[in-house]
PDB file of C-alpha atoms in Angstrom:
ATOM      1  CA  MET A 108      -0.253  12.753 -31.524  1.00 66.00           C
ATOM      2  CA  SER A 109       1.447  12.628 -28.134  1.00 75.00           C
ATOM      3  CA  LEU A 110       5.067  13.391 -27.310  1.00 84.00           C
ATOM      4  CA  MET A 111       7.224  12.601 -24.288  1.00 87.00           C
ATOM      5  CA  LEU A 112       7.721  15.446 -21.847  1.00 89.00           C
ATOM      6  CA  GLU A 113      11.421  16.269 -22.074  1.00 92.00           C
ATOM      7  CA  ARG A 114      11.602  19.537 -20.134  1.00 92.00           C
ATOM      8  CA  LEU A 115       9.601  22.004 -18.107  1.00 93.00           C
ATOM      9  CA  VAL A 116       9.772  25.743 -18.663  1.00 94.00           C
ATOM     10  CA  ALA A 117       9.141  28.112 -15.777  1.00 96.00           C
ATOM     11  CA  GLY A 118       5.973  30.125 -16.276  1.00 95.00           C
ATOM     12  CA  THR A 119       4.259  27.498 -18.439  1.00 95.00           C
ATOM     13  CA  PRO A 120       0.508  27.322 -17.674  1.00 95.00           C
ATOM     14  CA  ILE A 121      -0.748  23.790 -17.003  1.00 94.00           C
ATOM     15  CA  PRO A 122      -4.548  23.365 -17.354  1.00 94.00           C
ATOM     16  CA  PHE A 123      -6.530  21.505 -14.696  1.00 92.00           C
ATOM     17  CA  ALA A 124     -10.169  21.012 -13.696  1.00 91.00           C
ATOM     18  CA  GLY A 125     -11.306  21.986 -17.184  1.00 90.00           C
ATOM     19  CA  ASN A 126     -10.973  25.770 -16.948  1.00 93.00           C
ATOM     20  CA  ARG A 127      -8.182  26.561 -14.503  1.00 95.00           C
ATOM     21  CA  VAL A 128      -4.402  26.668 -14.751  1.00 95.00           C
ATOM     22  CA  SER A 129      -1.383  26.185 -12.526  1.00 96.00           C
ATOM     23  CA  VAL A 130       1.929  27.746 -13.459  1.00 97.00           C
ATOM     24  CA  VAL A 131       5.247  25.892 -13.491  1.00 96.00           C
ATOM     25  CA  SER A 132       7.540  27.445 -10.896  1.00 96.00           C
ATOM     26  CA  PRO A 133      11.252  28.051 -11.528  1.00 96.00           C
ATOM     27  CA  GLU A 134      12.076  25.543  -8.776  1.00 97.00           C
ATOM     28  CA  LEU A 135       9.915  22.825 -10.356  1.00 96.00           C
ATOM     29  CA  ALA A 136      11.341  23.495 -13.803  1.00 96.00           C
ATOM     30  CA  ALA A 137      14.888  23.195 -12.441  1.00 96.00           C
ATOM     31  CA  ARG A 138      14.160  19.878 -10.719  1.00 97.00           C
ATOM     32  CA  PHE A 139      12.579  18.209 -13.740  1.00 96.00           C
ATOM     33  CA  GLN A 140      14.707  15.685 -15.619  1.00 95.00           C
ATOM     34  CA  PRO A 141      13.893  13.765 -18.817  1.00 94.00           C
ATOM     35  CA  GLY A 142      11.938  10.644 -17.880  1.00 94.00           C
ATOM     36  CA  ASP A 143      10.287  12.264 -14.861  1.00 96.00           C
ATOM     37  CA  HIS A 144       6.487  12.388 -14.656  1.00 96.00           C
ATOM     38  CA  LEU A 145       4.380  15.467 -13.955  1.00 96.00           C
ATOM     39  CA  LEU A 146       1.075  14.847 -12.198  1.00 95.00           C
ATOM     40  CA  VAL A 147      -1.604  17.516 -11.844  1.00 96.00           C
ATOM     41  CA  GLU A 148      -3.838  17.080  -8.810  1.00 95.00           C
ATOM     42  CA  GLN A 149      -7.198  18.060 -10.261  1.00 93.00           C
ATOM     43  CA  VAL A 150      -8.760  19.407  -7.060  1.00 92.00           C
ATOM     44  CA  SER A 151      -6.061  21.865  -5.996  1.00 93.00           C
ATOM     45  CA  GLY A 152      -4.084  22.127  -9.222  1.00 95.00           C
ATOM     46  CA  GLU A 153      -0.891  21.241  -7.371  1.00 96.00           C
ATOM     47  CA  LEU A 154       1.877  20.130  -9.731  1.00 97.00           C
ATOM     48  CA  LEU A 155       3.514  16.960  -8.443  1.00 97.00           C
ATOM     49  CA  LEU A 156       6.892  15.899  -9.784  1.00 97.00           C
ATOM     50  CA  ILE A 157       7.536  12.147  -9.819  1.00 97.00           C
ATOM     51  CA  PRO A 158      11.222  11.363 -10.468  1.00 97.00           C
ATOM     52  CA  VAL A 159      11.790   8.448 -12.810  1.00 97.00           C
ATOM     53  CA  VAL A 160      13.371   6.361 -10.026  1.00 97.00           C
ATOM     54  CA  ASP A 161      10.194   6.631  -7.918  1.00 97.00           C
ATOM     55  CA  GLN A 162       7.986   5.925 -10.930  1.00 97.00           C
ATOM     56  CA  GLN A 163       9.998   2.776 -11.585  1.00 97.00           C
ATOM     57  CA  ALA A 164       9.906   1.688  -7.926  1.00 97.00           C
ATOM     58  CA  ALA A 165       6.113   1.837  -7.937  1.00 98.00           C
ATOM     59  CA  ALA A 166       5.834   0.162 -11.340  1.00 98.00           C
ATOM     60  CA  VAL A 167       8.073  -2.754 -10.323  1.00 97.00           C
ATOM     61  CA  ALA A 168       6.033  -3.435  -7.174  1.00 98.00           C
ATOM     62  CA  ILE A 169       2.732  -3.238  -9.063  1.00 98.00           C
ATOM     63  CA  GLU A 170       3.986  -5.507 -11.842  1.00 98.00           C
ATOM     64  CA  ARG A 171       4.957  -8.119  -9.248  1.00 98.00           C
ATOM     65  CA  ALA A 172       1.573  -7.844  -7.548  1.00 98.00           C
ATOM     66  CA  GLN A 173      -0.212  -8.095 -10.903  1.00 98.00           C
ATOM     67  CA  ALA A 174       1.634 -11.272 -11.861  1.00 98.00           C
ATOM     68  CA  ALA A 175       0.984 -12.709  -8.399  1.00 98.00           C
ATOM     69  CA  PHE A 176      -2.739 -11.971  -8.668  1.00 97.00           C
ATOM     70  CA  SER A 177      -3.029 -14.078 -11.805  1.00 96.00           C
ATOM     71  CA  ALA A 178      -1.086 -16.921 -10.180  1.00 97.00           C
ATOM     72  CA  LEU A 179      -3.054 -16.723  -6.932  1.00 96.00           C
ATOM     73  CA  ALA A 180      -6.197 -17.940  -8.705  1.00 94.00           C
ATOM     74  CA  ALA A 181      -4.626 -21.413  -8.865  1.00 95.00           C
ATOM     75  CA  VAL A 182      -3.619 -21.423  -5.174  1.00 97.00           C
ATOM     76  CA  SER A 183      -5.835 -23.254  -2.686  1.00 96.00           C
ATOM     77  CA  ASP A 184      -7.432 -21.587   0.315  1.00 96.00           C
ATOM     78  CA  ALA A 185      -5.533 -24.064   2.496  1.00 97.00           C
ATOM     79  CA  ALA A 186      -2.234 -22.765   1.109  1.00 98.00           C
ATOM     80  CA  ILE A 187      -3.296 -19.195   1.870  1.00 98.00           C
ATOM     81  CA  SER A 188      -4.087 -20.257   5.443  1.00 98.00           C
ATOM     82  CA  GLU A 189      -0.663 -21.872   5.648  1.00 98.00           C
ATOM     83  CA  PHE A 190       0.955 -18.611   4.548  1.00 98.00           C
ATOM     84  CA  PHE A 191      -0.624 -16.697   7.425  1.00 98.00           C
ATOM     85  CA  ASP A 192       0.456 -19.396   9.862  1.00 98.00           C
ATOM     86  CA  ARG A 193       4.044 -19.480   8.612  1.00 98.00           C
ATOM     87  CA  PHE A 194       4.265 -15.683   8.626  1.00 98.00           C
ATOM     88  CA  ALA A 195       3.126 -15.692  12.269  1.00 98.00           C
ATOM     89  CA  GLN A 196       5.557 -18.485  13.159  1.00 98.00           C
ATOM     90  CA  ARG A 197       8.470 -16.536  11.730  1.00 98.00           C
ATOM     91  CA  LEU A 198       7.573 -13.475  13.774  1.00 98.00           C
ATOM     92  CA  GLU A 199       7.485 -15.743  16.838  1.00 97.00           C
ATOM     93  CA  THR A 200      10.963 -17.101  16.112  1.00 98.00           C
ATOM     94  CA  PRO A 201      13.521 -15.234  18.293  1.00 97.00           C
ATOM     95  CA  ALA A 202      16.258 -15.247  15.635  1.00 98.00           C
ATOM     96  CA  CYS A 203      13.926 -13.795  13.012  1.00 97.00           C
ATOM     97  CA  TRP A 204      12.526 -11.160  15.339  1.00 97.00           C
ATOM     98  CA  ALA A 205      16.031 -10.146  16.436  1.00 98.00           C
ATOM     99  CA  LEU A 206      16.843  -9.192  12.828  1.00 98.00           C
ATOM    100  CA  ILE A 207      13.632  -7.181  12.527  1.00 97.00           C
ATOM    101  CA  GLU A 208      14.256  -5.550  15.903  1.00 96.00           C
ATOM    102  CA  ALA A 209      17.776  -4.507  14.872  1.00 97.00           C
ATOM    103  CA  ALA A 210      16.435  -2.859  11.714  1.00 96.00           C
ATOM    104  CA  ASN A 211      13.738  -1.156  13.761  1.00 96.00           C
ATOM    105  CA  LEU A 212      16.237   0.265  16.251  1.00 95.00           C
ATOM    106  CA  ALA A 213      18.242   1.682  13.348  1.00 96.00           C
ATOM    107  CA  ASP A 214      15.064   3.283  11.959  1.00 94.00           C
ATOM    108  CA  ILE A 215      14.305   4.791  15.353  1.00 94.00           C
ATOM    109  CA  GLU A 216      17.779   6.314  15.653  1.00 95.00           C
ATOM    110  CA  ARG A 217      17.486   7.849  12.177  1.00 93.00           C
ATOM    111  CA  ALA A 218      14.028   9.211  12.979  1.00 91.00           C
ATOM    112  CA  LYS A 219      15.249  10.755  16.245  1.00 92.00           C
ATOM    113  CA  GLY A 220      18.099  12.364  14.341  1.00 92.00           C
ATOM    114  CA  ARG A 221      15.532  14.016  12.086  1.00 91.00           C
ATOM    115  CA  GLY A 222      13.460  15.202  15.026  1.00 90.00           C
ATOM    116  CA  ARG A 223      10.597  12.835  14.208  1.00 89.00           C
ATOM    117  CA  SER A 224       8.169  11.173  16.601  1.00 84.00           C
ATOM    118  CA  THR A 225       8.914   7.493  17.141  1.00 85.00           C
ATOM    119  CA  THR A 226       5.783   6.584  19.117  1.00 84.00           C
ATOM    120  CA  ARG A 227       4.248   4.448  16.363  1.00 84.00           C
ATOM    121  CA  LEU A 228       7.556   3.350  14.945  1.00 89.00           C
ATOM    122  CA  LEU A 229       8.717   1.142  17.822  1.00 91.00           C
ATOM    123  CA  ALA A 230       8.349  -2.568  17.043  1.00 92.00           C
ATOM    124  CA  ASP A 231       8.058  -3.751  20.630  1.00 93.00           C
ATOM    125  CA  GLU A 232       6.684  -6.968  22.101  1.00 95.00           C
ATOM    126  CA  ARG A 233       3.145  -5.631  22.126  1.00 94.00           C
ATOM    127  CA  MET A 234       3.282  -4.855  18.423  1.00 94.00           C
ATOM    128  CA  ARG A 235       4.825  -8.248  17.774  1.00 96.00           C
ATOM    129  CA  ARG A 236       2.011 -10.011  19.635  1.00 96.00           C
ATOM    130  CA  ASP A 237      -0.624  -7.960  17.828  1.00 95.00           C
ATOM    131  CA  MET A 238       0.861  -8.802  14.428  1.00 95.00           C
ATOM    132  CA  ILE A 239       0.976 -12.508  15.251  1.00 97.00           C
ATOM    133  CA  ALA A 240      -2.609 -12.447  16.531  1.00 96.00           C
ATOM    134  CA  GLY A 241      -3.738 -10.550  13.444  1.00 95.00           C
ATOM    135  CA  LEU A 242      -2.118 -13.033  11.078  1.00 97.00           C
ATOM    136  CA  ARG A 243      -3.677 -15.974  12.895  1.00 97.00           C
ATOM    137  CA  ALA A 244      -7.061 -14.266  12.759  1.00 96.00           C
ATOM    138  CA  TRP A 245      -6.689 -14.101   8.971  1.00 96.00           C
ATOM    139  CA  ARG A 246      -5.610 -17.745   8.973  1.00 97.00           C
ATOM    140  CA  ASP A 247      -8.805 -18.727  10.749  1.00 96.00           C
ATOM    141  CA  ALA A 248     -11.112 -16.414   8.789  1.00 94.00           C
ATOM    142  CA  PRO A 249     -13.557 -18.235   6.501  1.00 92.00           C
ATOM    143  CA  ALA A 250     -12.547 -18.553   2.860  1.00 90.00           C
ATOM    144  CA  THR A 251     -15.088 -16.858   0.596  1.00 88.00           C
ATOM    145  CA  ARG A 252     -13.560 -17.049  -2.881  1.00 90.00           C
ATOM    146  CA  GLY A 253     -16.093 -18.547  -5.260  1.00 86.00           C
ATOM    147  CA  LYS A 254     -18.865 -18.574  -2.663  1.00 89.00           C
ATOM    148  CA  VAL A 255     -22.324 -18.253  -4.230  1.00 90.00           C
ATOM    149  CA  LEU A 256     -24.230 -15.509  -2.398  1.00 89.00           C
ATOM    150  CA  SER A 257     -27.463 -15.709  -4.342  1.00 92.00           C
ATOM    151  CA  CYS A 258     -28.937 -17.370  -7.400  1.00 94.00           C
ATOM    152  CA  VAL A 259     -31.814 -16.540  -9.743  1.00 93.00           C
ATOM    153  CA  GLU A 260     -32.958 -19.531 -11.775  1.00 92.00           C
ATOM    154  CA  HIS A 261     -35.032 -19.581 -14.926  1.00 91.00           C
ATOM    155  CA  ASP A 262     -35.962 -22.310 -17.352  1.00 90.00           C
ATOM    156  CA  GLY A 263     -32.690 -23.369 -18.951  1.00 89.00           C
ATOM    157  CA  TRP A 264     -30.438 -20.721 -17.375  1.00 93.00           C
ATOM    158  CA  LYS A 265     -29.517 -19.102 -14.084  1.00 91.00           C
ATOM    159  CA  VAL A 266     -27.621 -16.090 -12.746  1.00 94.00           C
ATOM    160  CA  GLU A 267     -25.386 -16.428  -9.689  1.00 90.00           C
ATOM    161  CA  GLN A 268     -23.861 -13.757  -7.479  1.00 92.00           C
ATOM    162  CA  VAL A 269     -20.390 -15.078  -6.686  1.00 90.00           C
ATOM    163  CA  VAL A 270     -17.662 -13.680  -4.420  1.00 88.00           C
ATOM    164  CA  SER A 271     -14.644 -12.846  -6.580  1.00 90.00           C
ATOM    165  CA  PRO A 272     -11.322 -11.112  -5.871  1.00 94.00           C
ATOM    166  CA  LEU A 273     -10.885  -7.436  -6.748  1.00 94.00           C
ATOM    167  CA  GLY A 274      -7.285  -7.510  -7.913  1.00 97.00           C
ATOM    168  CA  ILE A 275      -4.410  -5.368  -6.631  1.00 98.00           C
ATOM    169  CA  VAL A 276      -5.047  -3.433  -3.418  1.00 97.00           C
ATOM    170  CA  ALA A 277      -2.595  -0.582  -2.797  1.00 97.00           C
ATOM    171  CA  PHE A 278      -1.820   0.734   0.675  1.00 95.00           C
ATOM    172  CA  VAL A 279      -0.033   3.882   1.813  1.00 93.00           C
ATOM    173  CA  PHE A 280       0.647   3.885   5.548  1.00 87.00           C
ATOM    174  CA  GLU A 281       2.445   6.102   8.012  1.00 78.00           C
ATOM    175  CA  GLY A 282       5.501   4.728   9.767  1.00 78.00           C
ATOM    176  CA  ARG A 283       3.853   1.759  11.487  1.00 82.00           C
ATOM    177  CA  PRO A 284       5.728  -1.519  10.949  1.00 82.00           C
ATOM    178  CA  ASN A 285       2.722  -3.649  11.918  1.00 84.00           C
ATOM    179  CA  VAL A 286       0.819  -2.738   8.747  1.00 85.00           C
ATOM    180  CA  PHE A 287       1.912  -5.962   7.064  1.00 81.00           C
ATOM    181  CA  ALA A 288      -0.514  -7.963   9.189  1.00 84.00           C
ATOM    182  CA  ASP A 289      -3.298  -5.644   8.024  1.00 85.00           C
ATOM    183  CA  ALA A 290      -2.360  -5.495   4.355  1.00 91.00           C
ATOM    184  CA  ALA A 291      -1.594  -9.198   4.000  1.00 94.00           C
ATOM    185  CA  GLY A 292      -5.206  -9.891   4.923  1.00 95.00           C
ATOM    186  CA  VAL A 293      -6.311  -9.165   1.354  1.00 96.00           C
ATOM    187  CA  LEU A 294      -4.762 -12.496   0.339  1.00 97.00           C
ATOM    188  CA  ARG A 295      -7.525 -14.254   2.283  1.00 96.00           C
ATOM    189  CA  THR A 296      -9.981 -13.256  -0.461  1.00 94.00           C
ATOM    190  CA  GLY A 297      -7.610 -13.872  -3.356  1.00 96.00           C
ATOM    191  CA  ASN A 298      -6.317 -10.334  -3.805  1.00 97.00           C
ATOM    192  CA  THR A 299      -2.723  -9.122  -3.799  1.00 98.00           C
ATOM    193  CA  ALA A 300      -1.242  -6.096  -2.056  1.00 98.00           C
ATOM    194  CA  VAL A 301       1.309  -3.423  -2.828  1.00 97.00           C
ATOM    195  CA  LEU A 302       2.488  -1.130  -0.031  1.00 95.00           C
ATOM    196  CA  ARG A 303       4.319   2.100   0.441  1.00 95.00           C
ATOM    197  CA  ILE A 304       5.250   2.756   4.069  1.00 92.00           C
ATOM    198  CA  GLY A 305       6.517   5.967   5.647  1.00 88.00           C
ATOM    199  CA  SER A 306      10.226   6.616   5.196  1.00 89.00           C
ATOM    200  CA  ASP A 307      10.898   6.359   8.937  1.00 92.00           C
ATOM    201  CA  ALA A 308       9.841   2.684   8.944  1.00 92.00           C
ATOM    202  CA  LEU A 309      11.221   1.534   5.592  1.00 93.00           C
ATOM    203  CA  GLY A 310      14.186  -0.352   7.065  1.00 95.00           C
ATOM    204  CA  THR A 311      11.910  -2.241   9.445  1.00 95.00           C
ATOM    205  CA  ALA A 312       9.513  -3.009   6.604  1.00 94.00           C
ATOM    206  CA  GLN A 313      12.322  -4.340   4.439  1.00 95.00           C
ATOM    207  CA  ALA A 314      13.472  -6.591   7.290  1.00 96.00           C
ATOM    208  CA  ILE A 315       9.949  -7.981   7.750  1.00 96.00           C
ATOM    209  CA  VAL A 316       9.719  -8.685   4.019  1.00 96.00           C
ATOM    210  CA  THR A 317      13.145 -10.341   3.850  1.00 97.00           C
ATOM    211  CA  HIS A 318      13.050 -12.420   7.019  1.00 97.00           C
ATOM    212  CA  ALA A 319       9.346 -13.241   7.490  1.00 97.00           C
ATOM    213  CA  LEU A 320       6.988 -12.319   4.655  1.00 97.00           C
ATOM    214  CA  ASN A 321       8.835 -13.603   1.595  1.00 97.00           C
ATOM    215  CA  PRO A 322       9.942 -16.888   3.232  1.00 98.00           C
ATOM    216  CA  ALA A 323       6.345 -17.500   4.361  1.00 98.00           C
ATOM    217  CA  LEU A 324       5.057 -16.943   0.821  1.00 98.00           C
ATOM    218  CA  ALA A 325       7.617 -19.386  -0.573  1.00 98.00           C
ATOM    219  CA  GLU A 326       7.025 -22.051   2.085  1.00 98.00           C
ATOM    220  CA  ALA A 327       3.253 -21.962   1.556  1.00 98.00           C
ATOM    221  CA  GLY A 328       3.564 -22.083  -2.223  1.00 98.00           C
ATOM    222  CA  LEU A 329       2.136 -18.616  -2.831  1.00 98.00           C
ATOM    223  CA  PRO A 330       3.481 -16.483  -5.694  1.00 98.00           C
ATOM    224  CA  ALA A 331       6.326 -14.088  -4.976  1.00 96.00           C
ATOM    225  CA  GLY A 332       5.067 -10.528  -5.054  1.00 96.00           C
ATOM    226  CA  ALA A 333       1.662 -11.360  -3.566  1.00 98.00           C
ATOM    227  CA  VAL A 334       2.515  -8.666  -1.009  1.00 97.00           C
ATOM    228  CA  SER A 335       4.985  -6.219  -2.572  1.00 96.00           C
ATOM    229  CA  LEU A 336       6.778  -3.296  -0.942  1.00 96.00           C
ATOM    230  CA  VAL A 337       7.560  -0.128  -2.892  1.00 96.00           C
ATOM    231  CA  GLU A 338      11.272   0.361  -2.267  1.00 93.00           C
ATOM    232  CA  SER A 339      11.373   4.144  -1.932  1.00 93.00           C
ATOM    233  CA  VAL A 340      11.475   6.678   0.899  1.00 90.00           C
ATOM    234  CA  ASN A 341       9.896   9.424  -1.220  1.00 94.00           C
ATOM    235  CA  HIS A 342       6.268  10.544  -1.200  1.00 93.00           C
ATOM    236  CA  ALA A 343       6.463  10.657  -4.995  1.00 96.00           C
ATOM    237  CA  ALA A 344       6.501   6.851  -5.068  1.00 97.00           C
ATOM    238  CA  GLY A 345       3.117   6.871  -3.336  1.00 96.00           C
ATOM    239  CA  TRP A 346       1.792   9.324  -5.915  1.00 97.00           C
ATOM    240  CA  ALA A 347       3.055   7.118  -8.724  1.00 98.00           C
ATOM    241  CA  MET A 348       1.494   4.035  -7.154  1.00 98.00           C
ATOM    242  CA  PHE A 349      -1.930   5.619  -6.652  1.00 98.00           C
ATOM    243  CA  ALA A 350      -1.890   7.032 -10.198  1.00 97.00           C
ATOM    244  CA  ASP A 351      -1.494   3.546 -11.698  1.00 98.00           C
ATOM    245  CA  ARG A 352      -4.671   2.333 -13.412  1.00 97.00           C
ATOM    246  CA  ARG A 353      -3.875  -1.307 -12.676  1.00 98.00           C
ATOM    247  CA  LEU A 354      -5.021  -0.897  -9.072  1.00 98.00           C
ATOM    248  CA  SER A 355      -8.463  -2.119  -8.044  1.00 97.00           C
ATOM    249  CA  LEU A 356      -8.567  -0.348  -4.674  1.00 96.00           C
ATOM    250  CA  ALA A 357      -6.373   2.326  -3.080  1.00 96.00           C
ATOM    251  CA  VAL A 358      -6.203   2.578   0.721  1.00 94.00           C
ATOM    252  CA  ALA A 359      -4.479   5.500   2.449  1.00 91.00           C
ATOM    253  CA  ARG A 360      -3.886   6.077   6.142  1.00 85.00           C
ATOM    254  CA  GLY A 361      -2.076   9.081   7.553  1.00 77.00           C
ATOM    255  CA  SER A 362      -2.428  12.833   8.018  1.00 71.00           C
ATOM    256  CA  GLY A 363      -5.379  14.705   6.544  1.00 77.00           C
ATOM    257  CA  ARG A 364      -3.927  16.645   3.614  1.00 84.00           C
ATOM    258  CA  ALA A 365      -1.628  13.853   2.449  1.00 87.00           C
ATOM    259  CA  VAL A 366      -4.475  11.345   2.512  1.00 90.00           C
ATOM    260  CA  SER A 367      -6.919  13.572   0.622  1.00 90.00           C
ATOM    261  CA  GLN A 368      -4.238  14.260  -1.987  1.00 93.00           C
ATOM    262  CA  LEU A 369      -3.593  10.548  -2.482  1.00 94.00           C
ATOM    263  CA  GLY A 370      -7.318   9.917  -2.727  1.00 93.00           C
ATOM    264  CA  SER A 371      -7.675  12.565  -5.407  1.00 94.00           C
ATOM    265  CA  ILE A 372      -4.804  11.047  -7.400  1.00 96.00           C
ATOM    266  CA  ALA A 373      -6.357   7.571  -7.268  1.00 96.00           C
ATOM    267  CA  GLN A 374      -9.797   8.866  -8.217  1.00 96.00           C
ATOM    268  CA  GLN A 375      -8.304  10.659 -11.213  1.00 95.00           C
ATOM    269  CA  ALA A 376      -7.045   7.259 -12.365  1.00 95.00           C
ATOM    270  CA  GLY A 377     -10.521   5.760 -11.911  1.00 95.00           C
ATOM    271  CA  THR A 378      -9.589   3.725  -8.833  1.00 96.00           C
ATOM    272  CA  ALA A 379     -11.912   3.221  -5.865  1.00 94.00           C
ATOM    273  CA  VAL A 380     -10.463   4.611  -2.634  1.00 93.00           C
ATOM    274  CA  SER A 381     -10.679   4.060   1.117  1.00 91.00           C
ATOM    275  CA  LEU A 382      -9.300   7.014   3.046  1.00 88.00           C
ATOM    276  CA  HIS A 383      -8.722   7.810   6.704  1.00 79.00           C
ATOM    277  CA  GLY A 384      -6.821  10.936   7.574  1.00 60.00           C
ATOM    278  CA  THR A 385      -8.508  12.957  10.294  1.00 58.00           C
ATOM    279  CA  GLY A 386      -9.780  10.415  12.790  1.00 56.00           C
ATOM    280  CA  GLY A 387     -13.365   9.786  13.780  1.00 56.00           C
ATOM    281  CA  ALA A 388     -13.298   9.002  17.495  1.00 60.00           C
ATOM    282  CA  TRP A 389     -14.959  11.101  20.191  1.00 62.00           C
ATOM    283  CA  LEU A 390     -14.483  10.860  23.950  1.00 68.00           C
ATOM    284  CA  ILE A 391     -17.192  12.330  26.165  1.00 72.00           C
ATOM    285  CA  ALA A 392     -16.223  12.314  29.829  1.00 76.00           C
ATOM    286  CA  ASP A 393     -17.697  13.748  32.991  1.00 72.00           C
ATOM    287  CA  GLU A 394     -15.697  16.650  34.414  1.00 74.00           C
ATOM    288  CA  HIS A 395     -14.921  14.524  37.466  1.00 74.00           C
ATOM    289  CA  ALA A 396     -13.909  11.420  35.517  1.00 62.00           C
TER     290      ALA A 396
END
C-alpha cells in the first residue's frame, strides 16, 4: 500500500543507494507543502524538493509533447521541412525579431540586476543569423523516418532494420536563446522536444515560442506542442522533467554539478542521457603564438 506524502518531519532518515540515508533538514521540512514531490538523488543522497507548481509545469509540457509525438507520425516529411523554413522566415521578419529583441533586452536588464553574466544571453544579429542558418540546415537535411537500413531475408519471411523515432527528447539548457534551433532539429526524425531554459533567458524563450515557433508549427500543419517550453524559472522544474518516465532521451547542457545531477535523475527514471557539463576542448599554442 502506498500513501501520499503530506508532510516532512525534520530529522526523518530517507534511505538511498540501498544502504545509506539522508536526513530531512528543518529548512526542508518547513518548505514542504502537501502536493510537493521529494526526489532523492541516488548518487549523492541529496534531497530535492519539487514544488507542486513546478511539477505541474513540467507535466503539462511533457503531456503536450507526448500528444504531439503521436500526431507527428501522420505528418509528412515535406511538412516538417516547411516548418523549419517558416520558423526561419519568421526570425528573418523585422517585426517578429523586434518583439523577440525587446523581450531579450528585458531579460538582460533583469540578469544584470542580479549580477549575472549576459555574454550568452544577448540575442544579437550573429545569433539571429546562426539560428536561421541552423533551421535551414535542418530543413535541407535528408528525411530518414522509415528508411530501411538493412534486411535479412529467409524463405517466407524477412527482418528489416528500420529508422524509427525515439519519442520525447527533453533538453535543459543554460541561458542561451538560440537553443530552439538546436532542439527543434529532433522533429526532422519524427521526435518531439520539451525544453527547460535558464531563468535568465525565459522571457526571450517565451517570445520566440509565441512569435516564431508556434506560428510556424501551425502554418506547416504540425501538431501544437511538438516543441514545448516548460514555463518555470526554477531548477525544480528541470528535476521534475528529467524524472518523468515518459521521456525517451534527456539532454543537459550547463555547468558540471548541475548537469551530473540532472543526468543522475534521468538515469534513475530509466531514461537514456546525453550530458555535457565540463567542456572537452584543448588549445595547445606555442609560447610565441
